[in-house]
Structure formats: structure tokens, C-alpha cells
Amino acid sequence: MHAFDYQAPTTLREALELLSKPQQSARPLAGGTDLIDQMRVGRLTPEVVIDIKKIAELNALRVDSGGLHLGAAVPCYRICSERAIIDDYSALVDSCRIIGGVQIQSRASLGGNLCNSGPAGDSIPSLIALQATCLIAGPQGTREVPVESFCTGPGKNVLRTGELLIELRMPRRAPHSGSHYRRMIPRNEMDIAVVGVGASVQLDATGKTIVAARLALGAVAPTPLYAESASQLLAGQPVSDALIAKAAQAAREIVKPISDMRGTAEYRVHVTGVLVQRALQAAIVRARGEACDYRPGH
Amino acid sequence: MSTGQSRKYKVIGTRPVRHDGVDKVTGRAKYGADVRLTGMLYAAMLRSPHAHARIKRIDTSKAAAVPGVRAVVTSADLPEQGDRIVELGEGAANMPHLSSNILARDKVLYRGHAVAAVAADNIHIAEEAVKLIQVEYEILPPEMDVVKAMRSGASILHDDLRTEFASPSSGDSGPTNVAKQYLFEKGDVAAGFSRSEVVVEREFDTATVHQGYIEPHNATALWNPDGKITVWMSTQGAFSARQQTAEVLRVPVSSVKVVPMEIGGGFGGKIPIYLPPVAAVLSRKSGRPVKLVMQRADVFEATGPTPGSHIRLKMGVSKDGKIQAAEAWMAFEAGAYPGSPVGMACMCVFACYDIPNGRIEGYDVCVNRPRTFAYRAPGSTHVAFAIESVIDEICQKIGIDPAEFRLKNGAREGTRRVDGPTFPRVGMVETVEAIKNSAHYRTPLTGKNRGRGIASGFWFNVGLKSSVTATVNNDGTVSLVEGSTDIGGTRTSIAMQLAETLGIAAEDVNPTVADTDSVGYTDITGGSRVTFATGIAAVEAAKEIQRQLVERAALLWDCDPKAACYVDGGVQGPDGKRIGFKELAEKLHLTGGAVIGNGTSSAAQQGGAFGTHCVDLEVDPDTGKVQILRYTIAQDAGTAIHPSYVEGQMQGGVVQGIGWALNEEYFYDEQGSMRNATFLDYRMPTTYDVPMIDTIIVEVPDPAHPYGVRGVGEVPICPPPAAIANAIRAAVGVRMRELPMSPPRLLAEILKAQTK
Ligand SMILES: Cc1cc2nc3c(=O)[nH]c(=O)nc-3n(C[C@H](O)[C@H](O)[C@H](O)COP(=O)(O)OP(=O)(O)OC[C@H]3O[C@@H](n4cnc5c(N)ncnc54)[C@H](O)[C@@H]3O)c2cc1C
């Protein structure tokens, strides 16, 4: 591994100053579960690594009347143990529970997962489905970007030099809402999603009609996708197998997968539809307040 | 579970705690990567980015100039080999090939092929310096596919390679990638097929797969100014590693001492050497000890996996379910240099059955992939996939229970294999009976998309040479020094045979695996041979100790040694005299000093090992994903010395077979670069992917071993891909003839069948 400097600022201002120092390549370090490995294999060679875990704003985790505020560096295990998130933002917990094992979840953050901007990042479809917005700070002040517009290509995103992701914000959940994330992997653990689908639905009080829905797809295009037309065709419709199949078909139409060692393009297209159906069904079950029997990996 | 003979032994068949257990579970056991010597340097390798290229020029000057760099080597630093072929115990090695696999000479033949190495004060300097070595390549088209590589007009890997035909009259092949042809015939194949009511002929493909041992290859070498070379390394055979290192460096074997460290898995992959000569030459040039450890990607890209293969198999069966004729044609990837296990595959393909008329043809073919090496029962899993699938299809066609078919046609004592040898007493049909009578097979499988499959497999098991030295301590224990690297618990299984023979407790034997200067010549830990052959050596050593103890007792009793004998852990003399082992050991100093027994084994041949497996699984018809629900393996262990380790070998083999069946494969791009050289994308099963593997130990003692031992390490990997393919057919009606049966491949077949 190349030689590099390490800094651990305790304030946001300090971090932003360090990040925008000219003439040196810098990289924020949250859990480091992507970054350290990428440095080990020489894919990234920052001159300075800036540990952001000691900054209060990036460790915030609260649910209030405005919704969920999730600091960019909060590790998965904290998300999984928060009752309000388990109940109302279940898809996030589904994602956090499958990102690596216990050791990885003790470190890995959703900010890191999103900023790594892998097409198969397991939290991104959930964040899109839950309508998350990124709060970004930089030399020019702060700005907000919806998660579905954040990634711009494999490993690429809208962050400009000197910018830092501070927080992910998700709106308050409406009553009778449910969400779910699942992925297809060839094994039952230790794999990158071949296809990942996040789904969020809001039902009416009878539980029979979909008021609104958001579907998001991972690993089937250069960036995670918000499946807009598939989501919209669900709104206002009574729940039925035919409706769900229609959404699955609409989702298949927008994907542009590649063939690689994880699966062929045709396979990914087919499985996108399969997982959209399964994710929607589980989200609906949850929206009705029923338990869904979902075992990660199966 | 064991079908066991009535227990006639005191130690054999029990389950003592393994002698190396505490060291292993507390992390104190020393592996190759733990070696740290005063003044030690760290080395890094430069590897080829191309699958096939001519090396035009190597410039190492920039790397050599980096501060902290102490030595740089290329193949120019290794001696020329000429045309030498060297006998290595478990087979012959072509020295120019072995040497240029270690450091490429004029050509690189696969991506990851080692080209140069740098030793420096620390690994970071070495890694950065290696990047400064400039190599000018002339890129050549890679030949990645075994069948395409056989065609005329294929890109040629070795200009001087000519096919070694089975019949010398076949003439000169001209430049080719086909290194060798194998041909075996028995009876009248055409007549056999004409007598058959059902004939099935199918083609099969299997992918290149890696052993996937957790510990990467490593070597630390010190080349002393007096010419003595010491190598600390992870190896399956210290003596083989010593000889390979000496031959590559062209020094006498006695100049090299190999110290075998603990080994984190080998499965056949740690028989060849890759690093010791490089570390040794770096040490000679720098005057310091040098340590070289592979990265995971190096292990995948540059160490011998087991080959991919293409197999065509035809079988004819009469209405009563008797095999009349069978024919197989197969081509195996050798990798960059000749030497695939296709010859063994040819001998295994029909070995489970009594085949009256048969013909087997095999080809060893060079392709631009790493040189293949052994992996558990090399070649046998490939052919088991083919024949056991064809048999399943035949059973379905003629409506016979697959276990019944195997009982009817299974090899027995006296069955002659198509390739010649006649079986001694073997346990093939006993393993089928064990499955047929198992709770698993007798419990009907219910549920949608679920299926059951069975399959059998064979492996020869070898004898080869082993030595041990056993010294009686005066507290009544025995120190046992052996040359067999302990991979599967063999310290204990050998100690138990010594203990049984001496009538003492297994815990009273202290086994040590020694370096090549401290024990007699011992062949590799491979071929499922150690518990068998090193076990025989231990029994011989124990008998030698018995003989000496009888003399000592006779001395104490002042009687003729002929009037005394060794029984039940002690010496019995005239007039009911008796002295126990411990008591006699305490008197060693009074009766002439140390008692040391040496034992060797060299001539014994094993009778062969068979297993039959049964698997239940469920297919997700929408994703093509397979979940293994239940798995039972029945295997003939001859006599299970330590049943837990026999079960461990059976379960481990099955799990690796499941990986081979479902997900493992070398995935190459057009340029011949492996795209999945990580444990993330090279998908071996995890604990979440396999159920508890139920074991049934069948015991049909091998007459060639004093306690009836048969090797158990390899045959358990043979049946799983076939058993799983048969179960998938039963579950969803599609027959998979290509490995791995990964979700994309299986889903494609399911969808194809639905649109038909
Ligand atoms: C064994 C193992 C298993 C894994 N399994 C999975 C899995 O199943 N699914 C999955 O999706 N991923 C998986 N990963 C990848 C990784 O753990 C996740 O992507 C994780 O969420 C990354 O978070 P982190 O906090 O560790 O990020 P880091 O490694 O700290 O950062 C990732 C990238 O984002 C940048 N970054 C981090 N925080 C910020 C910020 N606030 N602002 C700007 N840039 C930032 C970093 O500079 C770096 O480039 C696995 C990794 C390992 C090692």
C-alpha cells in the first residue's frame, strides 16, 4: 500500500477545510470497509485520509416530526437497533442486515455505501424507495440532492472536490406504509447483489388499495434506478397479482444491465421482475401490519 | 454414524482429542506467514497482465534503484534446465516447464504468470518497486477453450510441443496444443451397443475450479554462504518441495532443507512449488532471508486449479438393466504446460461399474490458463458428473430405481476395469446398500420444486513411501516423528495406529511433523495415502519397539527372548511373568538405554475407495437458485481409525463438491483475464449454503493394510455434482450438463423448457 496521511477532525468546519486543501488528494473515511480495501488493491491512492467518524453531525440519528435524520457515518448496527426505523423504515433495516456480517455492520455506514456509488450498493434502492435526500456540505455552502440523482455512474457521483455528505433525510412515513429490500445472490451470504429491489408502498385504510408506491432497482444499470413509471402505475390501484405483474414488467423495461461474472444481462432482466413482485408483496404485507416471512438470502 | 464392524480395537475407532488441537484453536500453531527471521526481507512478484505474450525485454533498473530494494530476480537468475525430466515420487516433472512456470522465460502463458520479483526492507517498498519493472511484450492471441485449442489453426502455446499418441504408429502431430492422447479398450464395443435396448449419448462441460484453500502459498528462504538453503513453507510434501527446489536451482537435494510449517489447506494444490526457488535466489543475491507470500488473486490466477473439461459419454443397457457397453471421449485443460489429470479421469470414468465392453479416449490440451494441478481425486469428479448423469437418464428411461441399477452393475472383487486392473475386495455395492437402507433414502421427499438424486464415485488412493521414527520415553510415552504434513488430522490417526499396536493410549503418543533433515524420506500428503501408508510405517515402528521391549524384558527376567512375547500393552514371559509398557519404559536406562523404532512403507498398494451420495434440494424456478435441503454420504473407509476425521473428510469433500456443482468457476474475459479472482466472486459455499452433511461410514477393510484402512480424503468430492444434477432433474425436469449449475444457467434451461 502507498504511504498516506491520516487526519481525524472533530468538527465539520475542520473536515471541510482539510478536504478542500489544494494540491493534495483527500478522501473521507467513514467505516472504511470500502475505502481501505480499495487502497489496499491500489484502486484509490489518496494522499490524506480524513476520518469523519468523530464529527457529531455525521453521527446524528433521530426520528422526529420531520422524518428520519441519518448522519452519513452512522454504522449499520445502530440503524438496525433503532425501534422507529425497524417499524417505519423497514427497507433500511433489510439493507443494513445484509451489508457484510457483524464485523462489517459494526463499521459500515450508509453514507459510505452511497458515496462508494456502486451500482449494486445494497442501501441505495432502499434510500430511493424511502425518498431520501442527501444533505451535502462544501466550500460553497450546503445543498440538497435526491438520492436517485446522486450516483452518476459506477463509482461516480455528484460530489465535487471538497464536498462531504452530511446527512440522509427521509420524510415521515404515512400511516399504512410498508417497505422492503431484497436482493438475488447466488449464495445465501457473502455476495454482491446480482439484482436488488427496494419497494415502499402506502395503502389506504382498508389495506386493499395502493395510495402511493416507490420502486428502486440496483445492479441493473450503471447507477441504481428509481423505477418511476412502474411506481406510478401502482398509485390509486387495488392490490392484485395482475397489478404487481404489470409493475414488474414496467421495471424490466427500464433496466440496462451488463453481463459479467455475477450474471448475464438476460438473467438480470428476468430477475428484476421476479424481485419487484416479491419486494412489493412483502412491502404490502408490512403495510397491513402483518409479519412477512423473509429470510435474507433466500 | 457408522455401519461398523464389531469393535475389536482399543484405540482404533475411538475419538481422542487431536494432538495439535490446542495450538490450532488458540492460534499458536505456526504457519508459513508467521515466519520471522532476523534481518528478513519481504518480496513481491511482478506478474503478467497478459494471457499469452512473448517477452521481448525486461528492464529492472528502476526497481533496483529504489531505496530499500535489496535484490531483483528474473528467469535469467535461474539455471537453464535443458530437456530434463525428473522423477518426483508422485510423478515425473518436466524441468523446463516447472522452472518457467516459476519465472517465465521467453513467453508468458497465462495472466498472473510470474515474471520477476523484488526483495526489499518491507513489503510496501517491494510492491511499489515491482511496479517500476518494465516489460516489453508481444501480445499473442490467447487460447482459452479446451476444444477450440485442439483445432488446427489454434494459437500455439509451445512451438516444440508434439502429441504423444497412444499408439506410436500415429506419426507426427506437427505443432499443436494437444500434449498427449490416452486410449483404453476392453471387449467388443460395437457388439455391446448392438445388444443394448437403451443407448444414451450426451456431452458434458465442466468449468475450471480452484481448491480454494484459505492459506495462500508462502515461502521464506535463507541461502547461506556455505551453500545450504533452508526453506520454511506451507507444503503437502516437504521432500517433494525439497527436490523440486533443488532441481530448479540445480543444487544437490541435500543442500536444501525444507521445514514444513502448519498448512491451511492444500487439497492437492500445495504439491507443486511456486515460490521457494525465487525466495532462495533473492536470498542469495541479498545475503538475507527473504519471505514471499501470495495474495489471494495470485493464488487464483497463478496456482494450479483443476481443469475444465469436455466429455462425451455413451452407454448401452439391456432391458434387464445390465450395462452392455460404454464409451467415453474427453479433453481436459492442462493449463499452460502439459499435465492435466485426464489419464486418471480415463481410468476412473467407468471404475464404479462392471463394463463388459468399453472404450475410453482422452486428451491433455494446453490452454492459456494456469498450469492445472491436483484437486481431491483429480479427474474423477469431472467424469462422475458425466457417467452418473447418463446412468440417471437411463434409469429414468427403463424405469429402474437408481440404487438398484448400481447394485446390479456395481464393481466388485474381481471386476476388471476397462483400463486393465482387476479390483481386489472393494466396497462399492456396500455404499449403495448403505444409501438404499438409509433413513434419508427411505423417507419420501415431498414439496414443490424439490428433487432427490443419487450418484456414486471412485478414487484409486495411492501407497507410495513413508517413514517414521518412534522413541520410547521413560515415562511410558512415545515420541513419534513423521514426515507427512498433517492436513486432515493425520498426526492423530497415525499416532492411534502406533498406540493400538503398542497397546497404549493415543494420548501417550506425541507426534511431530519434522523437516527433511530430521526424518526419513516421505512422499506427499496426497492420494489419500497418509493414514494408510504412514500408518503402516507407524505399525512397523511399533513392531520394532515391541521386539526391542521383549529383549529388554528378557534381560530383566534373565530368560531367552524367544520365551517372551508382546501382548496387550506389555511383555509376557515364562511362568506367568508380565511387565507393562509403562513399567518397562521406566527401566530403559537400566536395560541398555533408548528404545527407538523405525518404520517405513513403500510397497503397499490400496484397493480403492468408493462412495455413494444422496441429496435432496429445492429449486427456485423463478431465479434458478438451488437450496440443498438434505445430504447423506455413504463411503467405504475400510477401517475408520478416527471416525470424526473420517466424517470430517467426507463432509469437507461434499461441501467442495457442492461448490463445484453450483457456483464455482473461473470466469474469463475475451483477453483471458480472470474476472473473479476473489472469494467474493469465486463463490465457494458458506455455512449458510449447506445443511449438516449426514455421514455413513461403511467399513470393508482393505486387505493391504494391517488394520484395513482405506484412504478417505478424496472420493467424497466425486459424486456431488452428478447427484445434484440428478436431483435438479427430479425437481424441475431439466437436465443440466454444464458446470456450474449456477442460477443464470439453470434459469435459462428452465425458461427454455417452459417455452417448448
Ligand atoms: C466483507 C465485506 C462485505 C460487504 N458486503 C456488502 C454488501 O453485502 N452490500 C453492500 O452494499 N456493500 C457491502 N460491502 C461494502 C461496504 O461495506 C459498504 O459499501 C459500506 O456501506 C461502506 O460504508 P463505509 O462507512 O465503510 O464506507 P467507506 O469505506 O468509509 O467509504 C466508502 C467511500 O465513500 C466515501 N465516503 C464515505 N463517507 C463519505 C461522506 N460522508 N461524504 C463523502 N464521501 C464519503 C469514501 O471516501 C469512500 O470512497 C462489503 C464490504 C466488505 C469488506
PDB file of C-alpha atoms in Angstrom, chain B residues 1-3 376 427-428 430-441 452-458 609-616 628-637 643-658 690-699 711-721 723:
ATOM      1  CA  MET B   1     -22.987 -42.800  12.011  1.00  0.00           C
ATOM      2  CA  SER B   2     -21.092 -45.960  11.209  1.00  0.00           C
ATOM      3  CA  THR B   3     -22.157 -49.374   9.945  1.00  0.00           C
ATOM      4  CA  ARG B 376      -9.071 -34.105  -4.484  1.00  0.00           C
ATOM      5  CA  GLY B 427     -16.914 -51.624  -1.049  1.00  0.00           C
ATOM      6  CA  MET B 428     -18.802 -50.067  -3.974  1.00  0.00           C
ATOM      7  CA  GLU B 430     -21.874 -51.771   0.194  1.00  0.00           C
ATOM      8  CA  THR B 431     -22.021 -47.970  -0.114  1.00  0.00           C
ATOM      9  CA  VAL B 432     -25.041 -48.240  -2.420  1.00  0.00           C
ATOM     10  CA  GLU B 433     -26.723 -50.597   0.047  1.00  0.00           C
ATOM     11  CA  ALA B 434     -25.975 -48.172   2.885  1.00  0.00           C
ATOM     12  CA  ILE B 435     -27.719 -45.373   0.978  1.00  0.00           C
ATOM     13  CA  LYS B 436     -30.596 -47.611  -0.013  1.00  0.00           C
ATOM     14  CA  ASN B 437     -31.140 -48.560   3.624  1.00  0.00           C
ATOM     15  CA  SER B 438     -30.623 -45.047   4.984  1.00  0.00           C
ATOM     16  CA  ALA B 439     -33.394 -43.140   6.734  1.00  0.00           C
ATOM     17  CA  HIS B 440     -32.843 -40.455   4.116  1.00  0.00           C
ATOM     18  CA  TYR B 441     -33.464 -42.663   1.073  1.00  0.00           C
ATOM     19  CA  ARG B 452     -33.693 -36.184  -4.966  1.00  0.00           C
ATOM     20  CA  GLY B 453     -30.622 -37.511  -6.717  1.00  0.00           C
ATOM     21  CA  ILE B 454     -28.031 -40.148  -6.060  1.00  0.00           C
ATOM     22  CA  ALA B 455     -24.600 -40.764  -7.551  1.00  0.00           C
ATOM     23  CA  SER B 456     -21.504 -42.853  -6.871  1.00  0.00           C
ATOM     24  CA  GLY B 457     -17.801 -42.181  -7.254  1.00  0.00           C
ATOM     25  CA  PHE B 458     -14.410 -43.867  -7.226  1.00  0.00           C
ATOM     26  CA  ALA B 609     -12.318 -46.143  -2.364  1.00  0.00           C
ATOM     27  CA  PHE B 610     -15.975 -45.772  -3.298  1.00  0.00           C
ATOM     28  CA  GLY B 611     -18.797 -43.580  -2.109  1.00  0.00           C
ATOM     29  CA  THR B 612     -22.476 -43.143  -2.864  1.00  0.00           C
ATOM     30  CA  HIS B 613     -24.331 -39.921  -2.129  1.00  0.00           C
ATOM     31  CA  CYS B 614     -27.960 -38.905  -1.827  1.00  0.00           C
ATOM     32  CA  VAL B 615     -29.150 -35.306  -1.977  1.00  0.00           C
ATOM     33  CA  ASP B 616     -32.491 -33.522  -1.648  1.00  0.00           C
ATOM     34  CA  ILE B 628     -29.564 -28.059  -0.656  1.00  0.00           C
ATOM     35  CA  LEU B 629     -32.067 -29.446   1.864  1.00  0.00           C
ATOM     36  CA  ARG B 630     -30.573 -32.734   2.955  1.00  0.00           C
ATOM     37  CA  TYR B 631     -27.402 -34.629   2.088  1.00  0.00           C
ATOM     38  CA  THR B 632     -26.227 -38.104   3.035  1.00  0.00           C
ATOM     39  CA  ILE B 633     -22.907 -39.633   2.090  1.00  0.00           C
ATOM     40  CA  ALA B 634     -22.020 -43.298   2.470  1.00  0.00           C
ATOM     41  CA  GLN B 635     -18.366 -44.127   1.960  1.00  0.00           C
ATOM     42  CA  ASP B 636     -16.149 -47.143   2.397  1.00  0.00           C
ATOM     43  CA  ALA B 637     -13.383 -46.176   4.827  1.00  0.00           C
ATOM     44  CA  PRO B 643     -14.291 -41.658  12.898  1.00  0.00           C
ATOM     45  CA  SER B 644     -14.569 -37.885  13.478  1.00  0.00           C
ATOM     46  CA  TYR B 645     -11.821 -37.194  10.959  1.00  0.00           C
ATOM     47  CA  VAL B 646     -13.281 -39.658   8.508  1.00  0.00           C
ATOM     48  CA  GLU B 647     -16.598 -37.836   8.816  1.00  0.00           C
ATOM     49  CA  GLY B 648     -14.785 -34.509   8.508  1.00  0.00           C
ATOM     50  CA  GLN B 649     -13.165 -35.603   5.250  1.00  0.00           C
ATOM     51  CA  MET B 650     -16.482 -36.879   3.930  1.00  0.00           C
ATOM     52  CA  GLN B 651     -18.284 -33.663   4.818  1.00  0.00           C
ATOM     53  CA  GLY B 652     -15.488 -31.438   3.522  1.00  0.00           C
ATOM     54  CA  GLY B 653     -15.372 -33.275   0.221  1.00  0.00           C
ATOM     55  CA  VAL B 654     -19.127 -32.970  -0.180  1.00  0.00           C
ATOM     56  CA  VAL B 655     -19.096 -29.246   0.553  1.00  0.00           C
ATOM     57  CA  GLN B 656     -16.369 -28.656  -2.027  1.00  0.00           C
ATOM     58  CA  GLY B 657     -18.346 -30.797  -4.457  1.00  0.00           C
ATOM     59  CA  ILE B 658     -21.445 -28.701  -3.836  1.00  0.00           C
ATOM     60  CA  VAL B 690     -25.076 -26.249   3.132  1.00  0.00           C
ATOM     61  CA  PRO B 691     -27.081 -28.294   5.588  1.00  0.00           C
ATOM     62  CA  MET B 692     -25.408 -30.658   8.065  1.00  0.00           C
ATOM     63  CA  ILE B 693     -23.954 -33.404   5.876  1.00  0.00           C
ATOM     64  CA  ASP B 694     -25.022 -36.781   7.259  1.00  0.00           C
ATOM     65  CA  THR B 695     -22.349 -39.449   7.067  1.00  0.00           C
ATOM     66  CA  ILE B 696     -22.496 -43.224   6.935  1.00  0.00           C
ATOM     67  CA  ILE B 697     -19.083 -44.824   7.342  1.00  0.00           C
ATOM     68  CA  VAL B 698     -19.034 -48.198   5.606  1.00  0.00           C
ATOM     69  CA  GLU B 699     -16.203 -50.482   6.661  1.00  0.00           C
ATOM     70  CA  GLY B 711      -7.869 -43.501   2.350  1.00  0.00           C
ATOM     71  CA  VAL B 712     -10.903 -41.258   2.735  1.00  0.00           C
ATOM     72  CA  GLY B 713      -9.780 -37.792   1.696  1.00  0.00           C
ATOM     73  CA  GLU B 714     -10.583 -37.645  -1.983  1.00  0.00           C
ATOM     74  CA  VAL B 715     -13.510 -39.775  -3.131  1.00  0.00           C
ATOM     75  CA  PRO B 716     -16.134 -37.704  -1.260  1.00  0.00           C
ATOM     76  CA  ILE B 717     -15.741 -34.875  -3.797  1.00  0.00           C
ATOM     77  CA  CYS B 718     -16.592 -37.071  -6.803  1.00  0.00           C
ATOM     78  CA  PRO B 719     -20.360 -37.680  -6.677  1.00  0.00           C
ATOM     79  CA  PRO B 720     -21.828 -34.294  -5.592  1.00  0.00           C
ATOM     80  CA  PRO B 721     -22.127 -32.524  -8.994  1.00  0.00           C
ATOM     81  CA  ALA B 723     -26.059 -36.211  -7.529  1.00  0.00           C
TER      82      ALA B 723
END
